[in-house]
Coordinates of C-alpha atoms in Angstrom, one line a residue:
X574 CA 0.0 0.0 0.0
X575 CA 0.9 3.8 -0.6
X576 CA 1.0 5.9 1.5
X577 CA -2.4 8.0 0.6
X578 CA -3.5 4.5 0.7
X579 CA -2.4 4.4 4.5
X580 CA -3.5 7.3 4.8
X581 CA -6.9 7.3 3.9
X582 CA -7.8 3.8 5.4
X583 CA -6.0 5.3 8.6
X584 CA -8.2 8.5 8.7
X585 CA -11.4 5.5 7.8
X586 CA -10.9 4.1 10.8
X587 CA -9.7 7.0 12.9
X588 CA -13.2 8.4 12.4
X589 CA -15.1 5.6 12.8
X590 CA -13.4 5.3 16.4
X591 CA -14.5 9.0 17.1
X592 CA -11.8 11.0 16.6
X593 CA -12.6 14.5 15.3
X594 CA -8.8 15.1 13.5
X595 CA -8.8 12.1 12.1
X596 CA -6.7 12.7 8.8
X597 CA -4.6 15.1 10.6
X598 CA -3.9 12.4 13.3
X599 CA -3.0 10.1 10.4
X600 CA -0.7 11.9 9.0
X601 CA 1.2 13.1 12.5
X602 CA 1.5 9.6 13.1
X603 CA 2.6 8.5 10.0
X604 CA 5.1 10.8 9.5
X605 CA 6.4 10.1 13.1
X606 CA 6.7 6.4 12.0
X607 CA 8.6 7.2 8.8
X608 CA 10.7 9.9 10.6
X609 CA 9.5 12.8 7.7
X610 CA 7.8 16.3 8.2
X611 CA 4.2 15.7 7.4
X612 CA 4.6 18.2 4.3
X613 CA 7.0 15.2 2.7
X614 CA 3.7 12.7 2.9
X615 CA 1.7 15.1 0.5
X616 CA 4.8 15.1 -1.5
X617 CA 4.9 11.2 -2.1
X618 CA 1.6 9.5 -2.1
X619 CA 2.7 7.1 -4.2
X620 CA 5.7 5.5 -2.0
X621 CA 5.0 2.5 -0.8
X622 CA 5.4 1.4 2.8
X623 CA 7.9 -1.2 4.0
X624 CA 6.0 -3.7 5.9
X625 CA 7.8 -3.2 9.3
X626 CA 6.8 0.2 8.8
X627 CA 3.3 -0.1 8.3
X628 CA 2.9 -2.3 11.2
X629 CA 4.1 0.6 13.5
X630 CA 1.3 2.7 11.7
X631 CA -1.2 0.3 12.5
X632 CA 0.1 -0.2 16.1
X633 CA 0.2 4.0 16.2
X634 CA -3.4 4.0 15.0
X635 CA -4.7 1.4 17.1
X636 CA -3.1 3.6 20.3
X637 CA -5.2 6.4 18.6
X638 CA -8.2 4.6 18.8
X639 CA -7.9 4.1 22.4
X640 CA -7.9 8.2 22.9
X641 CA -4.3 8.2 23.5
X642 CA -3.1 11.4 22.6
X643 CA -1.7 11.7 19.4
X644 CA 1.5 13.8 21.5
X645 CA 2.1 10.3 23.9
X646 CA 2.2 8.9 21.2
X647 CA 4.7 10.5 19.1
X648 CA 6.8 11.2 22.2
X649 CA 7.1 15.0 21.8
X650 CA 4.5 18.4 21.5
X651 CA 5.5 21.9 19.7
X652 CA 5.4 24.9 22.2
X653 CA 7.0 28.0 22.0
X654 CA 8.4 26.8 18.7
X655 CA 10.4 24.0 20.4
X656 CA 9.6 20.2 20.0
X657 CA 9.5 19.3 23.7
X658 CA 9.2 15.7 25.2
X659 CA 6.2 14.8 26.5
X660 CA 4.9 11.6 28.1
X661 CA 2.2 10.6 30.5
X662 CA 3.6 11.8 33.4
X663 CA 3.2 15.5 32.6
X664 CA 0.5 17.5 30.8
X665 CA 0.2 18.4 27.2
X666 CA 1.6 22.2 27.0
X667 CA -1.1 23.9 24.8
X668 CA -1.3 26.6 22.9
X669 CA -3.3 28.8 25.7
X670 CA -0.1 28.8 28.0
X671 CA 1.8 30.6 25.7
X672 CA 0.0 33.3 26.6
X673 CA 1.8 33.0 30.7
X674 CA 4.8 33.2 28.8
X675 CA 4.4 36.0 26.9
X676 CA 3.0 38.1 30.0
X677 CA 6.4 37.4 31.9
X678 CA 8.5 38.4 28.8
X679 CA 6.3 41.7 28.3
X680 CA 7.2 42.2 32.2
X681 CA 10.7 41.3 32.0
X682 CA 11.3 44.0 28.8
X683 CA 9.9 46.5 30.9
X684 CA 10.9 45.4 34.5
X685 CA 14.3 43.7 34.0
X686 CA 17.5 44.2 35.9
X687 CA 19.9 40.9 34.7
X688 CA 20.1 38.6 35.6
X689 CA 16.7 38.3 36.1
X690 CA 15.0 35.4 38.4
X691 CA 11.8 33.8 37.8
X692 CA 10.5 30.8 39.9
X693 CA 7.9 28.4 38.6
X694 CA 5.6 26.1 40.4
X695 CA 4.7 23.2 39.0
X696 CA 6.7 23.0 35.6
X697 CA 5.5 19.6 34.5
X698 CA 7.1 19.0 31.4
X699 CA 9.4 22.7 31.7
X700 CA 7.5 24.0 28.7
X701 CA 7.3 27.7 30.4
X702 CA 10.5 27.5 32.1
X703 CA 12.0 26.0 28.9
X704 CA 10.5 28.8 27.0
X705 CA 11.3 31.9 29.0
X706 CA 14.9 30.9 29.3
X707 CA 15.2 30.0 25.3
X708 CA 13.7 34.0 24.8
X709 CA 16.1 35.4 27.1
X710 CA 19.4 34.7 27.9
X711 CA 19.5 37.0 30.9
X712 CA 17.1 35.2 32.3
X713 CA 17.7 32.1 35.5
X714 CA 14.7 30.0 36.3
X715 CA 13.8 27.8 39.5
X716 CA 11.3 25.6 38.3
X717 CA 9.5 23.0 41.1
X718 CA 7.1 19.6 40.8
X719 CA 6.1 17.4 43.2
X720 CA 6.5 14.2 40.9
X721 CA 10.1 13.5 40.3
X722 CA 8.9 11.6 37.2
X723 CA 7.8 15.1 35.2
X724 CA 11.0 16.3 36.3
X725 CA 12.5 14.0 34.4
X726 CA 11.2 15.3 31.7
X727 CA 11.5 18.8 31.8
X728 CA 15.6 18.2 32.6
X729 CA 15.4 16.6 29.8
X730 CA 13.5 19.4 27.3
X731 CA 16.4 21.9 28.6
X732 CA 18.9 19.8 27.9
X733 CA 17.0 19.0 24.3
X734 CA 16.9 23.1 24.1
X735 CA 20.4 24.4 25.3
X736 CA 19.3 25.6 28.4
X737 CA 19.9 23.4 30.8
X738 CA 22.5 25.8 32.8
X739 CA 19.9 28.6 33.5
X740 CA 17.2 26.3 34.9
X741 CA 17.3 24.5 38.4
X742 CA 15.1 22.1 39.2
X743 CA 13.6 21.1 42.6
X744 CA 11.4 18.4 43.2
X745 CA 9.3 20.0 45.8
X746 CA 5.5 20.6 47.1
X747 CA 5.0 24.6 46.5
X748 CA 7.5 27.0 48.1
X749 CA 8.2 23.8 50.4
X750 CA 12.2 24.4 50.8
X751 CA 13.0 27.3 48.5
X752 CA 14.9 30.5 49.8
X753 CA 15.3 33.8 49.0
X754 CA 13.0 35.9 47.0
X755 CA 12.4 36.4 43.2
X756 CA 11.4 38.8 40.5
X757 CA 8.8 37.0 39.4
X758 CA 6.7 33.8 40.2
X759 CA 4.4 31.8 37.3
X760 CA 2.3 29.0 37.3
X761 CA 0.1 27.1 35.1
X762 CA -1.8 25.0 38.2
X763 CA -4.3 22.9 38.1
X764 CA -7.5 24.4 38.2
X765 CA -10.1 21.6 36.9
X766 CA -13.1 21.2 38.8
X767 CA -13.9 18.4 40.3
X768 CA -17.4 18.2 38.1
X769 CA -15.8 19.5 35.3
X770 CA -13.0 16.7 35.7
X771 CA -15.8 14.1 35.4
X772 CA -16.8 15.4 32.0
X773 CA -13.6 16.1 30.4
X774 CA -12.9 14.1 26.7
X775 CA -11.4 10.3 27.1
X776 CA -8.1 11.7 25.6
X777 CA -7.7 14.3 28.8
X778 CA -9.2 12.5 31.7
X779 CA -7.9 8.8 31.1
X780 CA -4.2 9.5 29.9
X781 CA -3.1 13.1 31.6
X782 CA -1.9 13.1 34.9
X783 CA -5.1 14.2 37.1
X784 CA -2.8 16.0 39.8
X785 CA -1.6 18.3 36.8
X786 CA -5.2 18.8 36.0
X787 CA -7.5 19.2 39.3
X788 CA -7.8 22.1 41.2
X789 CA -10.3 21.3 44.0
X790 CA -13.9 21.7 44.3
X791 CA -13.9 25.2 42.4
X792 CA -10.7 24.7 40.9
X793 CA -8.5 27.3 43.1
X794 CA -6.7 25.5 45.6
X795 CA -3.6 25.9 44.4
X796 CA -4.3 29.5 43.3
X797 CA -5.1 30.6 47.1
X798 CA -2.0 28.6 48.1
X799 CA 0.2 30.2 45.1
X800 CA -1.3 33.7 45.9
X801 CA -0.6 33.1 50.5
X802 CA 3.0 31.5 49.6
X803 CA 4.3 34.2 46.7
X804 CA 4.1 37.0 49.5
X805 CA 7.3 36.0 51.1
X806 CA 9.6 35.2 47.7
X807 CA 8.3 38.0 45.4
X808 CA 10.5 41.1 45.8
X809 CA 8.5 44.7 46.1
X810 CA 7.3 45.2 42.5
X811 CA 7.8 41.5 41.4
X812 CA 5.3 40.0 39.6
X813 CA 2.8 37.1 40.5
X814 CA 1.2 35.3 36.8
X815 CA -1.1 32.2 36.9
X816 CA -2.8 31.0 34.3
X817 CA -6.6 30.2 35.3
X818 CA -9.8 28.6 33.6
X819 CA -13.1 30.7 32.6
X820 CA -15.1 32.0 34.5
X821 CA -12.5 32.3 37.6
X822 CA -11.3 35.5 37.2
X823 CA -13.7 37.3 39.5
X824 CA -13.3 34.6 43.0
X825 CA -9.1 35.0 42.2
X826 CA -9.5 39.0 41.7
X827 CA -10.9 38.6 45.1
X828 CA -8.8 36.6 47.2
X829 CA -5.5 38.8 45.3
X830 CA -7.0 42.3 46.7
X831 CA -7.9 40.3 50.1
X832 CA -3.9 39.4 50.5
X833 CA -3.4 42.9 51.2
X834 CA 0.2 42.4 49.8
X835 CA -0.7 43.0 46.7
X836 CA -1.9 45.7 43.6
X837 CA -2.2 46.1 39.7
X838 CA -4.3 43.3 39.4
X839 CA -4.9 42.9 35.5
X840 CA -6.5 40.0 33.3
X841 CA -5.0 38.7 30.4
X842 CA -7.1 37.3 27.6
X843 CA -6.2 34.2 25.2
X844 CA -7.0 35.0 21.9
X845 CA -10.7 33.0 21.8
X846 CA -11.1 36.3 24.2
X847 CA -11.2 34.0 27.4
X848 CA -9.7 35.3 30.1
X849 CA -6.7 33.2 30.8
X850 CA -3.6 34.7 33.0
X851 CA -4.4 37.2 35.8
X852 CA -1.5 39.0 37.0
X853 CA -0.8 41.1 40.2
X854 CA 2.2 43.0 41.4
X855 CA 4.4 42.6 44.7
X856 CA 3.6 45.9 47.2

């Protein structure tokens, strides 16, 4: 068989299973199993597939089927414009948290004294830390997880990205053990209800790691405990940027302003136009 011929009984049974990208999900995986960009698939339909190769398309297909994300998969996720390793002991990075990033780069252009130090709770797979010190070069990150297994994997998307030297990684519960203060402090926590937990797609709630994903009751507990712990390691005038979920704006607005520690309380939106980073400043 060619490889539109793949292709197209791949996509057949893709969508009969439920999936809603189903060609584009054929060709990711098939160009993972060949080791091609995807654009080299449209470029020869007619080549014909070694057996041993079609074999891991149909074993890459059949993983598909089961909701396994197409980035488990294929052992790796575009953020930022780097290819980072993922697996399931850390969360997909998605598009929306690009968004974190680009708030603490705007802050750091306008608010940065080098070297400057950001610390990040929570890093999962480092895609934020990884990020911010790719951008920069001025720029040392402390960058924490509870599961030693995700750090893993971010130590080993800086090494992939050549910034392994500016990052240190602690495998840590919060601020549980850090020291000194910082300029800035961002987090992508989980902030998944519990009901909306229950109704999230096969692909999210049976493969990704629930701890990266739930947030409590309304989704906030580690937003309150982000927002009590960052008073004593941000530096007057640092800055305090978590990403958040819709319609939680208003409750974390809220418990910010009742902190008394803190002011310039701003909302940034994704571009859908949800709100999705708020942002406060160190007093």
């Amino acid at each position: 068989m060619t490889v539109r011929e793949h292709l197209t009984a791949a996509a057949a049974v893709l969508k009969e299973a439920g999936m809603d990208t189903c060609r584009l999900d054929a060709e990711v995986l098939l160009a993972h199993v060949l080791r091609v960009e995807r654009q080299e698939l449209l470029l020869r339909p007619h080549l014909e597939l070694a057996e041993e190769a079609a074999e891991r398309f149909r074993q890459a297909v059949a993983r598909r089927c089961g909701h396994e994300p197409v980035a488990y998969i294929v052992g790796e996720k575009e953020f930022w414009s780097l290819s980072l390793l993922v697996n399931r002991h850390v969360l997909i990075p998605r598009p929306d948290t690009e968004n974190l990033v680009e708030e603490a780069l705007r802050f750091i252009s306008s608010h940065g004294l080098p070297p400057f130090r950001i610390l990040e709770i929570g890093t999962g797979s480092g895609a934020v830390s990884v990020a911010l010190a790719a951008a920069r070069e001025d720029i040392r990150v402390t960058a924490t997880d509870i599961s030693a297994d995700a750090l893993e994997v971010a130590m080993a998307n800086a090494a992939r990205c050549g910034v392994a030297g500016r990052i240190d990684f602690i495998c840590c519960s919060l601020f549980d053990g850090l020291s000194g203060t910082f300029d800035m402090i961002v987090s992508n926590p989980p902030y998944i209800t519990d009901d909306e937990f229950a109704e999230l797609p096969e692909d999210v709630r049976g493969y990704e790691p629930a701890a990266a994903l739930r947030g409590g009751p309304d989704g906030l507990g580690f937003h309150r405990e982000i927002i009590a712990g960052a008073v004593g390691r941000l530096r007057p005038g640092g800055l305090l940027a978590m990403e958040m979920g819709a319609g939680q704006r208003p409750a974390l607005e809220e418990t910010l302003r009742a902190a008394a520690a803190y002011d310039r309380v701003q909302c940034r939106r994704d571009y859908a136009g949800m709100d999705r980073v708020i942002l406060a400043r160190r007093i």
